[in-house]
Amino acid sequence: MYAQMIKTANSGVKPREEMSDQERAFQDKIDADIKIEPRDWMPDDYRRTLIRQIGQHAHSEVVGQLPEGNWITRAPTLERKMILLAKVQDEAGHGLYLYSAAETLGESRDELVRLLHEGRMKYSSIFNYPTLNWADIGAVGWLVDGAAIVNQVALQRTSYGPYSRAMVRICKEESFHARQGYHAMMKMAFGSPAQKKMAQDALNRLWFPSIMMFGPSDSESTHSEQSMAWKIKVKSNDELRQQYIDQTVPQIEYLGLDLPDPGLKWNAERGHYDFSEPDWSELFDVIKGNGPCNTDRMNARVKAWDDGQWVRDGLMAHARKKAARQHAAE
Amino acid sequence: MKNEWPLWEIFIRGQHGLAHRHVGSLHAPDAEMAIKNARDVYTRRNEGVSIWVVEARHIAATAPGDKGPLFEPSESKVYRHPTFFDIPDDVGHM
Amino acid sequence: MTDQNHLLQFLLRQGDNALILSHRVSEWCGHSPILEEDIALANTALDLIGQTQMWLGYAAEVQAEGKSADDLAFLRDAWDFRNILLVELPNGDFGRTLLRQFLFDAHQSVLMGRLIKSSDDTVAAIAAKASKEVAYHVERSADTVVGLGDGTAESHERMQAALDYLWPYVGEMFTSDDTDTAMAIAGIAPEPSTLRDEFHALVTRVLTDATLTIPGGRFSHKGGRTGEMHTEHLGHLLATMQWLQRAYPGCEW
């Protein structure tokens, strides 16, 4: 999911009578579920909003490598190490696909990375939480990827062609992520008392952050309407959150773990689980930069990028020399 | 000098004899590295047996405004499609 | 030492090389210079862990004490490890990591070419699978070494420094002891010294393309593949890698 609280570039939905002919034709295409492609005409605000959303989504995948990467060298078996490494590698791949989608809108990957590193673009709040014990790796796969996939499945229908196609590929690849997480969680929950304790600890710590991944309630989210009209966003924050909670509670019960929120109760009348309101001030703090890991995550990304500059430059310089030599030989 | 690696479009032919299909893009300093990167990025799940890479700036494309003149004339050439021809069931499968 | 013991030593050397190097390479995940390299390095690490499972799995079978590849990886102490020193050295910068990878891949590519003809069917089968992976690894790491060596002034300087640092660890790959002799007599694996010429031809060609100068000294560190003296770095690596298994023994994960 990883795109959260995206500001639309304008305020409110533009009424049809105020639209130009071009804008009206554009909206008609979207309403008819015709994908918008890179070279099609599009309103500037649509383009800007998409760049912001896809860019944030891409950044989240890449920063999202860090909390799980934290355990690659400590994975307890060779098989777990391979699974985790393959999964974190997938996140890098997903970041790559998404940056590519943003590039079709005329924004280079280097530029997006620069904006991230200067603190002018965000990534999902969830990756500013630490992974403290091995069960966190199970819990991240199960809960965080579980929440992400609820959103990403919906986004396969998003109006922008390259974004939609990236989502299709990502969803296909991600199907193993949540499952491997739950599988690791089962081993912990059904394992020794110490392992079970780790599992409960991970669930308790990551539950509320995971349900906050969907962003604040729609009633408080000022940017949703235009994004919904443009089908950049396909379902509301609250709808997606409820769907995630409904699918996850029975999975917690199967593990025999205590529910992480005493307010989680089946509501037969609504046909959904009730849950306690998360502490939204915490989300806003994390987004403002005051989460437990914001500074470390950003430092790690900036360091990787800066340390890699000579490598990127070196390989590019060699490619240019090689091309010049080939040219001279012809 | 701007040093971002160029963007390459990646086409992969899968196992089943289908044509190369566009699978996505990536960055690489040259064609050889683009092929290697494509192998590492786009065939992690055993997806392909052949890779083409083309630097994105070398791709010429139709303009969206040309959609009508380019593609609509073929809509009326129904005789190109097998279902245009009614063959009696007695003739058998064709 | 019995023949079975020699075979076990030989298998541990292969498995430990793959295991320790996979650990080092996996440290890059999420921290590489660019996403494409991050993904490629993870593939290399994954291949190496796969090879570890095969070599150590067979080692455990030969050892016949009811252990698994995981037991050998996570429950042995530093003095039991039989990897060459080269692979346990810290990563250094990306250039040093890739140069180490190339030196290792070059050796593996020559070795696997011989091991596919091993008189031991399991060794031959493992080598057959690994040799395809190694063929790709060496092509990729060689290209990167050439690109960085013949890139900018800075990249060239860094690669030369990496080569100067790593070269004294190359010789250990060609040292020989009773185990190597026993393997050669049994037709299981070649004497390491017989791989040297082919290795040098390959490495010299690539390093020349990379405009790098092979250091002149003939000194070579050793003690890893015999287990006599590892570097200080291995203990720290194992402390990280083995921590969960050691702290919570007997668990399923």
XYZ file of C-alpha atoms in Angstrom:
677
model
C 0.000 0.000 0.000
C 1.885 1.918 0.562
C 0.503 5.139 -0.672
C -1.246 6.918 2.109
C -2.857 10.328 2.464
C -1.979 11.491 -1.002
C -2.875 15.111 -1.459
C -4.665 15.639 -4.711
C -3.097 18.470 -6.579
C -6.306 20.504 -6.570
C -9.051 20.969 -4.023
C -12.369 19.192 -4.323
C -13.920 17.604 -7.401
C -14.321 19.832 -10.389
C -17.984 20.039 -11.393
C -18.743 18.868 -14.900
C -20.056 22.214 -16.065
C -16.715 23.840 -15.198
C -14.732 21.329 -17.226
C -13.251 22.105 -20.616
C -14.177 19.829 -23.536
C -10.862 18.043 -23.105
C -11.448 17.525 -19.403
C -14.953 16.274 -20.033
C -13.733 13.773 -22.638
C -11.064 12.648 -20.194
C -13.586 12.131 -17.390
C -15.882 10.241 -19.785
C -13.073 7.815 -20.578
C -12.438 7.219 -16.901
C -16.125 6.729 -16.222
C -16.225 4.176 -19.054
C -13.259 2.328 -17.461
C -10.978 3.092 -20.380
C -7.376 3.232 -19.197
C -5.409 6.444 -19.537
C -2.087 5.833 -21.272
C 1.161 7.847 -21.063
C 0.751 9.817 -24.270
C -2.945 10.557 -23.785
C -3.990 14.041 -22.804
C -4.554 14.344 -19.056
C -5.203 17.240 -16.670
C -2.047 18.525 -15.006
C -3.507 17.836 -11.583
C -4.178 14.216 -12.518
C -0.569 13.841 -13.622
C 0.797 15.529 -10.505
C -1.386 13.536 -8.153
C -0.392 10.298 -9.848
C 3.315 11.095 -9.687
C 2.925 11.807 -5.994
C 0.963 8.597 -5.354
C 3.045 6.241 -7.501
C 6.248 7.836 -6.249
C 5.216 7.395 -2.641
C 4.200 3.829 -3.368
C 7.607 3.155 -4.948
C 9.479 4.797 -2.070
C 7.515 2.653 0.360
C 8.590 -0.537 -1.372
C 12.231 0.483 -1.234
C 12.222 1.806 2.336
C 10.130 -1.259 3.148
C 13.160 -3.413 2.397
C 14.837 -2.100 5.535
C 12.710 -3.404 8.444
C 12.658 -6.926 6.998
C 16.223 -6.703 5.741
C 17.106 -6.136 9.384
C 16.632 -9.896 9.919
C 18.137 -11.437 6.791
C 21.494 -12.119 8.443
C 19.753 -13.499 11.540
C 17.181 -15.775 9.916
C 17.118 -19.005 11.909
C 17.258 -21.565 9.089
C 18.639 -21.659 5.570
C 15.142 -21.973 4.160
C 13.792 -19.010 6.141
C 16.775 -16.985 5.013
C 16.040 -17.778 1.373
C 12.342 -16.998 1.719
C 13.027 -13.704 3.459
C 15.725 -12.691 1.008
C 13.486 -13.528 -1.948
C 10.698 -11.510 -0.408
C 12.794 -8.440 0.339
C 14.202 -8.735 -3.170
C 10.626 -8.671 -4.484
C 10.085 -5.366 -2.670
C 13.049 -3.923 -4.554
C 11.513 -5.244 -7.769
C 8.160 -3.682 -6.930
C 9.853 -0.367 -6.239
C 11.493 -0.675 -9.639
C 8.192 -1.412 -11.438
C 6.526 1.538 -9.740
C 9.321 3.993 -10.468
C 9.035 2.849 -14.083
C 5.310 3.637 -14.028
C 6.068 7.099 -12.639
C 8.687 7.594 -15.335
C 6.019 7.228 -18.008
C 4.567 10.465 -16.584
C 7.818 12.282 -17.266
C 9.379 12.148 -13.803
C 12.761 10.395 -13.635
C 13.618 7.904 -10.935
C 16.625 9.969 -9.868
C 14.378 12.987 -9.391
C 11.894 11.032 -7.272
C 14.734 9.642 -5.175
C 16.094 13.155 -4.702
C 12.694 14.389 -3.504
C 12.504 11.503 -1.032
C 15.969 12.112 0.301
C 15.272 15.815 0.728
C 12.209 14.934 2.777
C 9.852 16.352 0.155
C 8.162 13.027 -0.552
C 6.902 10.459 1.923
C 6.674 6.709 2.225
C 4.198 4.614 4.184
C 4.226 5.233 7.934
C 4.384 1.509 8.688
C 8.052 1.260 7.754
C 8.986 3.666 10.515
C 8.265 0.942 13.047
C 11.062 -1.392 14.113
C 11.308 -5.174 13.704
C 12.392 -6.306 17.159
C 12.089 -10.079 17.252
C 11.991 -12.844 14.661
C 8.193 -13.105 14.826
C 8.051 -9.556 13.473
C 9.161 -11.016 10.162
C 6.167 -13.317 10.151
C 3.908 -10.508 11.319
C 5.128 -8.052 8.692
C 4.450 -10.540 5.915
C 1.081 -11.512 7.306
C -0.236 -8.129 8.518
C 1.620 -5.456 6.557
C 1.631 -7.295 3.247
C -1.873 -8.495 4.035
C -3.019 -4.892 4.435
C -1.065 -3.793 1.393
C -2.577 -6.436 -0.805
C -6.119 -5.435 0.140
C -5.302 -2.013 -1.243
C -3.265 -3.191 -4.190
C -5.870 -5.653 -5.416
C -8.291 -2.722 -5.578
C -5.671 -0.606 -7.346
C -5.370 -3.084 -10.205
C -8.464 -1.256 -11.498
C -6.865 2.172 -11.223
C -7.372 4.423 -14.249
C -3.733 4.932 -15.259
C -2.604 2.054 -17.496
C 1.053 1.709 -16.444
C 0.138 1.934 -12.736
C -2.600 -0.620 -13.164
C -0.294 -3.018 -15.012
C 2.405 -2.622 -12.348
C -0.231 -3.471 -9.743
C -1.274 -6.610 -11.614
C 2.318 -7.823 -11.680
C 2.916 -6.867 -8.068
C -0.234 -8.588 -6.834
C 0.753 -11.742 -8.699
C 4.174 -11.744 -7.076
C 2.934 -10.729 -3.661
C 0.558 -13.583 -3.248
C 3.330 -15.575 -1.556
C 4.316 -12.796 0.822
C 1.378 -12.863 3.171
C 1.295 -16.665 3.095
C 4.966 -17.065 4.009
C 4.437 -14.571 6.826
C 1.499 -16.455 8.222
C 3.371 -19.729 7.876
C 6.299 -18.332 9.889
C 3.790 -16.999 12.412
C 2.214 -20.447 12.792
C 5.590 -21.942 13.651
C 6.031 -19.296 16.322
C 2.510 -19.377 17.746
C 2.505 -23.180 17.918
C 6.148 -23.392 19.037
C 7.875 -23.072 22.407
C 6.557 -20.656 25.067
C 9.356 -18.239 24.146
C 8.351 -18.360 20.493
C 4.708 -17.835 21.344
C 5.691 -14.831 23.429
C 7.551 -13.374 20.438
C 4.495 -13.941 18.238
C 2.164 -12.178 20.666
C 4.619 -9.311 21.098
C 4.891 -8.833 17.345
C 1.119 -8.896 16.887
C 0.521 -6.429 19.705
C 3.067 -3.966 18.398
C 2.170 -4.153 14.707
C -1.629 -4.366 14.847
C -2.539 -0.707 15.202
C 0.223 0.500 12.871
C -1.090 -1.965 10.282
C -4.667 -0.715 10.441
C -3.399 2.860 10.228
C -1.747 1.997 6.921
C -5.083 2.696 5.235
C -4.919 6.321 6.310
C -7.338 8.279 8.459
C -11.089 7.900 8.239
C -12.514 9.181 4.968
C -14.560 11.750 6.821
C -11.276 13.389 7.823
C -9.434 12.788 4.608
C -9.786 15.855 2.415
C -8.059 14.505 -0.641
C -10.059 11.407 -1.400
C -12.920 12.702 -3.508
C -11.070 13.881 -6.589
C -8.835 10.802 -6.493
C -11.911 8.605 -6.379
C -13.490 10.480 -9.295
C -10.310 9.971 -11.292
C -10.109 6.335 -10.195
C -6.587 6.890 -8.937
C -8.030 5.645 -5.731
C -10.643 2.946 -6.069
C -12.045 2.241 -2.605
C -12.323 4.380 0.509
C -9.887 4.103 3.399
C -12.601 2.891 5.749
C -13.889 0.237 3.358
C -10.409 -1.172 2.855
C -9.601 -1.081 6.563
C -12.783 -2.950 7.426
C -12.073 -5.551 4.764
C -8.578 -6.104 6.167
C -9.788 -6.405 9.754
C -12.588 -8.799 8.797
C -10.191 -11.108 7.023
C -7.493 -10.952 9.693
C -9.351 -11.503 12.983
C -10.183 -15.168 12.261
C -6.527 -15.677 11.336
C -5.466 -14.342 14.741
C -7.933 -16.677 16.417
C -6.590 -19.671 14.505
C -3.110 -18.903 15.843
C -4.492 -18.979 19.399
C -3.049 -15.550 20.110
C -4.792 -12.917 22.216
C -6.583 -10.261 20.198
C -4.415 -7.146 20.136
C -7.419 -4.859 20.666
C -10.092 -5.533 23.328
C -12.540 -3.676 21.099
C -12.396 -6.337 18.373
C -15.865 -7.935 18.417
C -18.081 -9.443 15.767
C -21.049 -7.205 15.067
C -23.762 -9.418 13.611
C -25.913 -6.471 12.700
C -23.223 -4.829 10.557
C -21.801 -8.156 9.417
C -18.349 -6.825 10.304
C -15.924 -6.718 13.199
C -16.044 -3.650 15.412
C -12.675 -2.307 16.477
C -11.191 0.426 18.626
C -10.264 3.681 17.022
C -6.482 3.801 16.628
C -4.566 6.700 18.155
C -4.441 8.896 15.082
C -2.147 11.407 16.751
C 0.494 8.673 16.621
C 0.052 8.348 12.851
C 0.402 12.094 12.381
C 3.522 12.080 14.545
C 5.058 9.301 12.478
C 4.186 11.060 9.231
C 5.729 14.265 10.555
C 8.991 12.395 11.079
C 8.704 11.400 14.718
C 8.174 7.658 14.359
C 10.563 5.262 16.098
C 12.683 4.710 12.969
C 12.160 7.682 10.637
C 15.677 9.036 11.046
C 17.378 5.654 10.763
C 15.399 4.664 7.681
C 16.152 7.874 5.845
C 19.823 7.805 6.850
C 20.130 4.248 5.541
C 18.574 5.167 2.194
C 20.601 8.333 1.749
C 23.795 6.487 2.657
C 23.117 3.689 0.180
C 22.438 6.240 -2.558
C 25.421 8.487 -1.790
C 27.822 5.573 -1.318
C 26.620 4.164 -4.634
C 27.225 7.332 -6.621
C 30.730 6.336 -7.711
C 29.434 2.919 -8.807
C 26.626 4.354 -10.931
C 28.983 6.960 -12.394
C 31.756 4.428 -12.982
C 29.571 1.977 -14.886
C 28.038 4.793 -16.939
C 31.460 6.186 -17.802
C 32.577 2.747 -18.944
C 29.481 2.312 -21.108
C 30.195 5.660 -22.794
C 33.849 4.737 -23.394
C 32.837 1.390 -24.833
C 30.297 2.995 -27.158
C 32.887 5.555 -28.291
C 35.418 2.791 -29.010
C 32.834 0.823 -30.993
C 31.908 3.961 -32.892
C 35.556 4.688 -33.712
C 36.067 1.133 -34.930
C 33.117 1.277 -37.339
C 26.654 15.807 -17.129
C 23.441 14.013 -16.219
C 24.456 10.554 -15.165
C 21.204 8.680 -14.714
C 21.439 5.335 -16.472
C 19.230 5.241 -19.575
C 15.822 3.601 -19.454
C 15.360 0.321 -21.334
C 12.162 -1.425 -22.338
C 12.237 -5.160 -21.742
C 10.587 -7.828 -23.893
C 10.538 -11.461 -22.867
C 9.514 -14.606 -24.705
C 8.093 -17.190 -22.341
C 8.284 -20.950 -22.476
C 5.323 -21.609 -24.730
C 6.354 -20.343 -28.114
C 4.528 -17.029 -27.823
C 6.069 -13.843 -29.204
C 8.222 -11.552 -27.073
C 5.984 -9.499 -24.808
C 6.679 -6.164 -23.157
C 7.125 -6.854 -19.441
C 8.406 -3.550 -18.092
C 11.390 -1.251 -17.933
C 14.628 -0.794 -16.029
C 17.795 1.262 -15.994
C 21.179 0.101 -17.244
C 24.355 1.759 -18.510
C 24.376 -0.231 -21.767
C 22.602 -2.994 -23.672
C 24.677 -5.833 -22.206
C 23.950 -4.759 -18.650
C 20.306 -4.145 -19.584
C 20.026 -7.790 -20.637
C 21.645 -8.969 -17.426
C 19.470 -6.702 -15.321
C 16.399 -7.916 -17.194
C 17.395 -11.493 -16.412
C 17.706 -10.637 -12.725
C 14.643 -8.392 -12.477
C 12.102 -9.922 -14.837
C 12.825 -13.655 -14.868
C 13.005 -14.293 -11.120
C 10.106 -16.684 -11.415
C 11.292 -18.628 -14.386
C 9.267 -16.488 -16.772
C 11.414 -16.457 -19.854
C 13.685 -18.102 -22.360
C 14.622 -15.071 -24.475
C 15.133 -11.396 -23.699
C 15.050 -8.335 -25.959
C 16.049 -4.918 -24.674
C 15.464 -1.619 -26.447
C 16.511 1.745 -25.166
C 13.237 3.566 -24.486
C 14.168 6.638 -26.527
C 14.517 4.486 -29.648
C 10.909 3.345 -29.602
C 8.690 5.123 -32.092
C 5.020 5.008 -31.196
C 1.655 5.976 -32.605
C 0.220 9.204 -31.277
C -2.992 8.766 -29.288
C -4.785 11.206 -31.621
C -4.166 8.854 -34.562
C -6.171 6.077 -32.968
C -9.145 6.689 -35.249
C -7.454 6.680 -38.664
C -4.982 3.944 -37.708
C -7.194 1.376 -36.128
C -10.833 2.039 -36.955
C -10.624 1.039 -40.639
C -9.822 -2.503 -39.555
C -13.029 -2.620 -37.544
C -15.005 -2.832 -40.788
C -12.929 -5.657 -42.247
C -15.010 -8.314 -40.597
C -14.115 -10.809 -43.331
C -10.675 -11.130 -41.726
C -12.222 -12.912 -38.752
C -13.119 -16.601 -38.910
C -16.560 -16.108 -37.339
C -17.600 -14.054 -40.416
C -18.006 -17.256 -42.365
C -20.947 -19.481 -41.622
C -19.951 -23.071 -42.241
C -22.725 -25.719 -41.907
C -22.274 -28.069 -38.964
C -22.351 -31.036 -41.396
C -18.985 -29.971 -42.808
C -17.346 -30.693 -39.465
C -14.654 -28.791 -37.628
C -12.780 -26.192 -39.633
C 41.807 -39.710 8.524
C 39.382 -42.109 6.869
C 38.160 -41.613 3.314
C 34.717 -40.698 4.622
C 36.296 -38.076 6.831
C 38.210 -36.613 3.914
C 35.013 -36.493 1.874
C 33.251 -34.760 4.762
C 36.048 -32.166 4.989
C 35.835 -31.565 1.262
C 32.054 -31.085 1.389
C 32.300 -28.725 4.353
C 34.791 -26.614 2.426
C 32.374 -26.254 -0.481
C 29.337 -25.699 1.719
C 31.026 -23.242 4.068
C 32.360 -21.161 1.188
C 28.853 -20.845 -0.208
C 27.282 -20.227 3.200
C 29.684 -17.547 4.395
C 29.761 -15.731 1.071
C 25.957 -15.826 0.817
C 25.823 -14.186 4.212
C 28.160 -11.405 3.127
C 26.324 -10.806 -0.139
C 22.955 -10.772 1.599
C 24.182 -7.908 3.797
C 23.784 -5.677 0.736
C 20.054 -6.290 0.427
C 18.380 -2.882 0.664
C 21.674 -0.984 0.609
C 23.030 -1.370 -2.943
C 23.949 1.531 -5.229
C 20.844 1.038 -7.407
C 17.758 -1.189 -7.419
C 18.931 -3.277 -10.368
C 22.132 -4.213 -8.521
C 20.234 -4.864 -5.307
C 18.056 -7.397 -7.083
C 20.992 -9.014 -8.860
C 23.004 -9.394 -5.654
C 20.033 -10.978 -3.914
C 19.850 -13.516 -6.744
C 23.518 -14.356 -6.233
C 22.996 -14.773 -2.492
C 19.950 -16.976 -3.111
C 21.910 -19.219 -5.470
C 24.679 -19.519 -2.889
C 22.276 -20.460 -0.096
C 20.800 -23.087 -2.401
C 24.276 -24.462 -3.016
C 24.918 -24.423 0.731
C 21.879 -26.596 1.288
C 23.125 -29.118 -1.232
C 26.750 -29.264 -0.056
C 25.988 -29.236 3.661
C 23.051 -31.582 3.158
C 25.378 -34.108 1.580
C 28.014 -33.414 4.258
C 25.472 -34.224 6.971
C 24.594 -37.433 5.161
C 28.252 -38.480 4.912
C 28.805 -37.548 8.551
C 25.913 -39.906 9.471
C 25.256 -38.424 12.896
C 21.626 -37.600 12.187
C 22.309 -33.932 11.583
C 20.872 -31.622 8.932
C 22.390 -28.918 6.750
C 20.870 -26.396 9.166
C 22.588 -28.069 12.133
C 25.923 -27.776 10.364
C 25.301 -24.156 9.422
C 23.950 -22.901 12.717
C 25.469 -25.081 15.421
C 29.158 -25.378 14.614
C 31.772 -23.104 16.159
C 34.205 -20.941 14.230
C 37.028 -23.491 14.403
C 34.816 -26.048 12.692
C 34.308 -23.859 9.641
C 36.288 -24.736 6.524
C 35.688 -21.756 4.241
C 38.554 -19.832 2.701
C 39.401 -16.522 4.378
C 38.459 -14.566 1.249
C 34.729 -15.111 1.750
C 34.614 -14.140 5.421
C 36.282 -10.755 4.923
C 33.919 -7.831 5.466
C 32.267 -6.454 2.346
C 34.039 -3.123 2.213
C 32.634 -0.907 -0.521
C 30.551 -2.203 -3.416
C 33.653 -2.484 -5.590
C 35.472 -4.716 -3.146
C 32.378 -6.877 -2.752
C 32.088 -7.319 -6.517
C 35.796 -7.936 -6.991
C 35.743 -10.600 -4.260
C 32.689 -12.071 -5.964
C 34.511 -12.185 -9.273
C 37.621 -13.864 -7.815
C 35.412 -16.424 -6.121
C 33.202 -16.940 -9.189
C 36.247 -17.361 -11.415
C 37.577 -20.089 -9.160
C 34.166 -21.734 -8.885
C 33.668 -21.708 -12.637
C 36.918 -23.615 -13.132
C 36.263 -25.965 -10.222
C 32.663 -26.789 -11.165
C 33.814 -27.626 -14.677
C 35.923 -30.384 -13.110
C 33.466 -31.481 -10.446
C 30.737 -32.299 -12.955
C 33.000 -35.210 -13.906
C 33.461 -36.312 -10.295
C 33.512 -40.039 -9.538
C 31.032 -39.291 -6.753
C 27.569 -39.060 -8.329
C 26.181 -36.675 -5.735
C 29.123 -34.317 -6.072
C 28.728 -34.419 -9.838
C 25.001 -33.702 -9.564
C 25.501 -30.744 -7.221
C 28.218 -29.379 -9.492
C 25.980 -29.756 -12.541
C 23.307 -27.596 -10.935
C 25.754 -25.102 -9.458
C 27.785 -24.738 -12.639
C 24.866 -23.096 -14.468
C 24.483 -20.560 -11.688
C 28.214 -19.973 -11.502
C 28.447 -19.399 -15.254
C 26.035 -16.498 -14.900
C 27.631 -15.170 -11.720
C 31.087 -14.985 -13.246
C 29.797 -13.278 -16.379
C 27.986 -10.642 -14.348
C 30.719 -10.020 -11.784
C 33.370 -9.888 -14.523
C 31.359 -7.272 -16.449
C 30.939 -5.179 -13.329
C 34.633 -5.410 -12.447
C 35.557 -4.334 -15.979
C 33.001 -1.516 -15.904
C 34.215 -0.146 -12.601
C 37.922 -0.677 -13.284
C 37.615 1.065 -16.649
C 35.069 3.649 -15.454
C 35.923 6.941 -13.798
C 39.205 7.833 -12.098
C 37.539 7.286 -8.729
C 36.052 3.923 -9.617
C 39.380 2.790 -11.042
C 41.223 3.822 -7.900
C 38.736 2.065 -5.659
C 38.924 -1.147 -7.687
C 42.698 -1.151 -7.633
C 42.627 -0.667 -3.858
C 40.166 -3.565 -3.590
C 42.406 -5.791 -5.695
C 45.469 -4.894 -3.606
C 43.536 -5.774 -0.459
C 42.021 -9.024 -1.726
C 44.834 -10.485 -3.789
C 46.775 -11.947 -0.822
C 43.685 -14.055 -0.075
C 43.563 -15.655 -3.516
C 46.410 -18.100 -3.009
C 44.540 -20.082 -0.370
C 42.230 -21.437 -3.071
C 45.143 -23.386 -4.539
C 46.740 -24.788 -1.395
C 46.656 -28.513 -0.889
C 46.582 -30.944 2.025
C 45.882 -34.634 2.744
C 42.192 -34.166 2.108
C 42.818 -32.707 -1.343
C 45.197 -35.534 -2.189
C 42.675 -38.125 -1.014
C 39.934 -36.477 -3.126
C 42.189 -36.431 -6.168
C 43.168 -40.084 -5.771
C 39.521 -41.083 -5.432
C 38.640 -39.029 -8.535
C 36.156 -37.005 -6.533
C 37.786 -33.602 -6.962
C 40.924 -32.206 -8.613
C 44.049 -31.151 -6.751
C 43.487 -27.399 -6.165
C 46.839 -26.492 -7.684
C 45.724 -27.931 -11.036
C 43.085 -25.185 -11.329
C 45.577 -22.368 -11.061
C 46.497 -21.885 -14.736
C 42.942 -21.772 -15.974
C 41.981 -19.450 -13.130
C 44.879 -17.130 -13.860
C 44.116 -16.995 -17.556
C 40.517 -15.966 -16.854
C 41.352 -13.513 -14.106
C 44.202 -11.921 -16.028
C 41.991 -11.385 -19.075
C 39.236 -9.715 -17.068
C 41.522 -7.623 -14.867
C 43.397 -6.456 -17.959
C 40.112 -5.360 -19.542
C 39.428 -3.627 -16.262
C 42.784 -1.809 -16.579
C 43.760 -3.127 -13.139
C 47.228 -4.289 -12.105
C 47.640 -7.601 -10.310
C 49.890 -7.015 -7.277
C 53.332 -8.550 -7.503
C 53.806 -10.144 -4.099
C 53.534 -13.914 -3.784
C 52.473 -13.892 -0.145
C 49.206 -15.554 0.645
C 47.104 -15.690 3.802
C 45.749 -19.098 4.722
C 44.181 -21.079 7.521
C 40.480 -20.909 6.604
C 39.990 -24.070 4.588
C 42.004 -26.099 7.109
C 40.322 -24.391 10.059
C 43.705 -23.616 11.623
C 43.248 -19.865 11.810
C 40.250 -17.847 10.642
C 40.099 -14.051 10.717
C 38.473 -12.232 13.609
C 35.592 -11.433 11.308
C 34.179 -14.958 11.180
C 33.251 -15.004 14.858
C 31.146 -11.881 14.492
C 29.491 -13.199 11.382
C 28.551 -16.436 13.144
C 27.378 -14.582 16.251
C 24.831 -12.844 14.063
C 23.927 -15.773 11.862
C 23.614 -18.394 14.598
C 22.117 -16.270 17.339
C 18.496 -17.452 17.205
C 19.385 -21.121 16.965
C 21.819 -20.762 19.861
C 19.566 -18.678 22.091
C 16.480 -20.874 21.587
C 17.831 -24.381 21.008
C 15.631 -27.142 19.693
C 12.900 -24.915 18.247
C 11.197 -25.271 14.899
C 11.192 -22.110 12.854
